[in-house]
Short mmCIF file of C-alpha atoms in Angstrom, two decimals:
data_model
loop_
_atom_site.label_atom_id
_atom_site.label_comp_id
_atom_site.label_asym_id
_atom_site.label_seq_id
_atom_site.Cartn_x
_atom_site.Cartn_y
_atom_site.Cartn_z
CA TYR A 1246 28.70 -72.32 -60.34
CA LEU A 1247 31.80 -71.20 -58.71
CA LEU A 1248 30.00 -68.31 -56.72
CA GLU A 1249 27.01 -70.23 -55.78
CA SER A 1250 29.03 -73.18 -54.42
CA LEU A 1251 31.11 -70.33 -52.33
CA LYS A 1252 28.08 -68.82 -51.32
CA VAL A 1253 28.98 -65.45 -52.25
CA LYS A 1254 26.01 -62.95 -52.85
CA ILE A 1255 26.79 -59.86 -54.85
CA MET A 1256 24.71 -57.11 -52.78
CA SER A 1257 22.88 -54.78 -55.02
CA PRO A 1258 23.52 -50.74 -54.51
CA THR A 1259 20.29 -50.49 -52.53
CA SER A 1260 21.24 -53.12 -50.20
CA VAL A 1261 24.79 -51.57 -49.71
CA LEU A 1262 23.40 -48.15 -48.68
CA SER A 1263 21.01 -49.70 -46.26
CA SER A 1264 23.63 -51.42 -44.53
CA LEU A 1265 25.49 -47.92 -44.21
CA LEU A 1266 22.68 -46.11 -42.93
CA LEU A 1267 21.25 -48.42 -40.41
CA PRO A 1268 24.09 -47.84 -37.89
CA CYS A 1269 23.83 -44.13 -38.34
CA ILE A 1270 20.19 -44.09 -37.46
CA LEU A 1271 20.74 -46.41 -34.60
CA LEU A 1272 23.48 -44.22 -33.25
CA ILE A 1273 21.28 -41.10 -33.46
CA ALA A 1274 18.42 -42.68 -31.86
CA LEU A 1275 20.44 -44.05 -28.82
CA SER A 1276 21.79 -40.26 -28.12
CA LEU A 1277 18.39 -39.06 -27.91
CA PRO A 1278 16.87 -39.12 -24.18
CA THR A 1279 13.44 -40.71 -23.44
CA SER A 1280 10.91 -39.08 -21.64
CA THR A 1281 8.54 -40.59 -18.98
CA SER A 1282 5.92 -37.68 -19.62
CA GLY A 1283 4.89 -38.74 -23.22
CA PHE A 1284 6.55 -35.64 -24.64
CA SER A 1285 9.96 -35.25 -26.32
CA THR A 1286 12.80 -33.25 -24.38
CA VAL A 1287 15.33 -31.09 -26.22
CA SER A 1288 18.89 -32.07 -25.30
CA THR A 1289 22.24 -31.38 -26.62
CA PRO A 1290 23.29 -33.52 -29.29
CA PHE A 1291 26.18 -36.10 -28.98
CA TRP A 1292 28.22 -34.07 -31.79
CA THR A 1293 28.06 -30.56 -30.05
CA VAL A 1294 31.05 -29.38 -27.88
CA ALA A 1295 29.84 -29.56 -24.18
CA ARG A 1296 29.83 -26.09 -22.51
CA ALA A 1297 32.20 -25.69 -19.38
CA SER A 1298 30.23 -25.29 -16.16
CA LYS A 1299 29.73 -22.32 -13.94
CA THR A 1300 30.47 -22.52 -10.37
CA VAL A 1301 28.13 -20.58 -8.54
CA THR A 1302 29.16 -19.95 -4.55
CA LEU A 1303 26.52 -19.66 -2.21
CA SER A 1304 26.45 -17.09 0.64
CA PRO A 1305 26.24 -19.04 4.19
CA LEU A 1306 23.10 -18.79 5.86
CA PRO A 1307 23.17 -16.44 9.09
CA THR A 1308 23.74 -18.74 12.51
CA PRO A 1309 21.44 -18.79 15.28
CA THR A 1310 23.49 -16.53 17.18
CA ALA A 1311 23.73 -13.87 14.38
CA LEU A 1312 19.92 -14.09 14.08
CA GLN A 1313 19.59 -13.35 18.00
CA SER A 1314 22.06 -10.68 18.08
CA THR A 1315 20.17 -8.78 15.28
CA ALA A 1316 16.92 -9.28 17.21
CA SER A 1317 18.33 -8.18 20.30
CA SER A 1318 19.76 -4.89 18.82
CA SER A 1319 16.23 -4.27 17.18
CA SER A 1320 14.61 -4.99 20.44
CA SER A 1321 17.17 -2.77 22.25
CA ALA A 1322 16.71 0.31 20.09
CA ALA A 1323 12.79 -0.17 19.91
CA ASP A 1324 12.88 -0.24 24.13
CA GLN A 1325 15.17 2.84 24.13
CA ASN A 1326 12.36 4.68 22.04
CA VAL A 1327 9.59 3.75 24.84
CA LEU A 1328 9.13 5.89 27.92
CA THR A 1329 9.35 4.66 31.53
CA THR A 1330 6.67 4.89 33.96
CA SER A 1331 8.03 8.20 35.46
CA GLU A 1332 9.33 9.90 32.25
CA GLN A 1333 5.53 9.19 30.82
CA ALA A 1334 4.34 10.89 33.86
CA VAL A 1335 6.75 13.71 33.55
CA HIS A 1336 5.72 14.14 29.92
CA ASP A 1337 1.80 14.13 30.93
CA PHE A 1338 2.62 16.89 33.24
CA PHE A 1339 4.13 19.05 30.89
CA GLN A 1340 1.64 18.18 28.35
CA GLN A 1341 -1.24 19.68 30.56
CA LEU A 1342 0.91 23.02 30.78
CA HIS A 1343 1.30 22.98 27.16
CA ASP A 1344 -2.31 22.14 26.46
CA SER A 1345 -3.46 25.17 28.74
CA GLU A 1346 -1.80 27.47 26.27
CA PHE A 1347 -1.18 30.05 29.28
CA THR A 1348 1.96 32.08 29.25
CA PHE A 1349 4.75 31.15 31.56
CA ARG A 1350 7.96 32.77 32.93
CA ILE A 1351 10.53 30.14 32.50
CA ILE A 1352 13.68 30.42 34.88
CA VAL A 1353 16.73 28.16 34.32
CA VAL A 1354 19.70 28.39 36.73
CA GLY A 1355 22.80 26.72 35.27
CA SER A 1356 25.29 25.13 37.60
CA THR A 1357 28.08 27.40 36.81
CA GLY A 1358 26.05 30.78 37.40
CA GLY A 1359 24.35 31.26 34.34
CA ILE A 1360 20.74 32.31 34.85
CA LEU A 1361 18.10 32.25 31.92
CA GLU A 1362 14.50 33.85 32.13
CA THR A 1363 11.92 34.08 29.16
CA THR A 1364 8.37 34.32 28.76
CA SER A 1365 6.45 32.17 26.29
CA VAL A 1366 3.52 29.77 25.88
CA LEU A 1367 4.79 25.99 26.00
CA GLY A 1368 4.51 25.72 22.16
CA PRO A 1369 2.96 24.94 19.80
CA THR A 1370 5.55 22.54 18.98
CA PHE A 1371 5.42 19.88 21.73
CA GLN A 1372 7.59 16.46 20.93
CA TYR A 1373 10.12 14.18 22.52
CA LYS A 1374 12.77 12.34 20.82
CA VAL A 1375 15.46 10.12 21.72
CA MET A 1376 19.22 11.62 20.84
CA PRO A 1377 20.84 9.23 18.77
CA GLN A 1378 24.41 9.48 20.48
CA SER A 1379 23.56 10.34 24.19
CA GLY A 1380 20.19 8.19 24.29
CA LYS A 1381 18.55 11.21 26.28
CA LYS A 1382 14.96 11.63 25.86
CA LEU A 1383 14.37 15.20 25.41
CA LEU A 1384 11.01 16.90 25.50
CA THR A 1385 10.87 19.72 23.10
CA MET A 1386 8.51 22.71 23.43
CA ALA A 1387 9.11 25.60 20.92
CA SER A 1388 7.34 28.18 18.65
CA THR A 1389 6.84 27.75 15.07
CA ASP A 1390 9.81 29.76 13.85
CA GLN A 1391 12.17 28.07 16.55
CA THR A 1392 12.70 31.62 18.23
CA PHE A 1393 11.95 29.86 21.53
CA GLU A 1394 13.18 26.43 22.49
CA PHE A 1395 12.64 24.67 25.76
CA HIS A 1396 14.13 21.27 26.38
CA VAL A 1397 13.65 19.02 29.33
CA ASN A 1398 15.49 15.85 29.99
CA LEU A 1399 12.55 13.62 30.92
CA SER A 1400 14.68 10.94 32.90
CA GLN A 1401 16.26 13.76 35.01
CA VAL A 1402 13.22 15.18 36.43
CA ALA A 1403 12.11 13.51 39.77
CA GLN A 1404 9.51 15.60 41.14
CA VAL A 1405 7.56 19.13 41.01
CA ALA A 1406 6.84 21.44 43.80
CA LEU A 1407 3.80 23.79 43.24
CA VAL A 1408 3.72 26.90 45.12
CA GLU A 1409 1.57 29.86 45.52
CA ARG A 1410 2.94 33.20 46.88
CA ARG A 1411 1.11 36.30 47.59
CA LYS A 1412 2.97 39.68 46.62
CA PRO A 1413 2.96 42.84 48.29
CA ASP A 1414 0.41 44.31 45.67
CA ASP A 1415 -1.79 41.62 46.75
CA SER A 1416 -1.30 39.74 43.54
CA VAL A 1417 -0.78 36.05 43.83
CA MET A 1418 2.41 34.25 42.04
CA ARG A 1419 1.88 30.76 41.12
CA VAL A 1420 5.36 28.70 40.50
CA LEU A 1421 5.84 25.31 39.47
CA ARG A 1422 9.46 24.01 40.56
CA VAL A 1423 10.87 21.16 38.76
CA LEU A 1424 13.61 19.41 40.59
CA ASN A 1425 15.92 16.25 40.09
CA ASP A 1426 16.37 13.19 42.28
CA LYS A 1427 18.67 15.55 44.66
CA ASP A 1428 16.12 18.19 44.95
CA GLU A 1429 18.12 20.54 42.80
CA SER A 1430 16.12 22.80 40.55
CA ILE A 1431 16.07 22.03 37.02
CA CYS A 1432 13.65 25.14 36.18
CA SER A 1433 10.75 26.91 37.37
CA LEU A 1434 7.95 27.97 35.47
CA ILE A 1435 5.69 30.98 36.62
CA LEU A 1436 2.13 31.07 35.78
CA LEU A 1437 1.37 34.40 34.52
CA SER A 1438 -2.00 36.12 34.02
CA GLN A 1439 -2.25 38.57 31.23
CA ASN A 1440 -5.02 40.52 32.60
CA GLU A 1441 -7.63 40.51 35.23
CA GLU A 1442 -9.98 37.99 33.16
CA GLN A 1443 -7.17 35.67 32.57
CA GLU A 1444 -6.59 35.61 36.21
CA THR A 1445 -9.51 33.55 37.16
CA SER A 1446 -8.71 31.04 34.53
CA THR A 1447 -4.94 30.87 35.64
CA ALA A 1448 -6.08 30.55 39.31
CA THR A 1449 -8.97 27.81 38.38
CA PHE A 1450 -5.83 25.96 36.21
CA PHE A 1451 -3.23 26.07 39.05
CA GLN A 1452 -6.14 24.67 41.48
CA SER A 1453 -6.60 21.91 39.39
CA LEU A 1454 -3.09 21.03 39.13
CA LEU A 1455 -2.94 21.27 43.27
CA ASP A 1456 -5.52 18.78 43.53
CA GLN A 1457 -4.12 16.39 41.15
CA TYR A 1458 -0.52 16.74 42.25
CA GLY A 1459 -0.34 18.20 45.72
CA ASN A 1460 2.15 20.75 46.77
CA ASN A 1461 4.98 18.19 45.99
CA HIS A 1462 4.68 15.23 43.93
CA LYS A 1463 7.34 12.53 42.83
CA PHE A 1464 7.29 11.15 39.57
#
């Protein structure tokens, strides 16, 4: 009667266990994230120790000025490899001499008194290259074993003179004089005939050069 009057109820062991577990279940449920996609998402439980975050430093993006400078450098390097109109004309002139496969007597007179003479065809190697340090555009004509190498600075050639001279023995000397813009000799090439049969071919070839370039031609 006394207990009933104080309205005190003795809870059963099952009720006590339920009252203790309910808060824990609610706490665990609140720690789980909700997903809008309908799929559960794995997350770090509330009882694990949080990991230290790692700072990532990003490199700054190149500025428009830097990009323009890089593009200008690439463009300048590309432009340096391109032949000008006059340089291409000089290249094409020597290309004709190379393609003829005729033999030339090559004479180079140095500014300090040295003179070089050699006899060779202008090849088979025929190529031009921009020197990395000086920027000079050198045309190279060389033998396969490179025992003969003939280099011409394309930008220095300004004109060519074609001259025919009859010698006392009644033979004809055919000379191509390569000059700079000061009318100074860079080199002279004498077209040679190895025999009488080739004389006709060399004469025809030299005449074709005269028809194309005249006695004096400026590139």
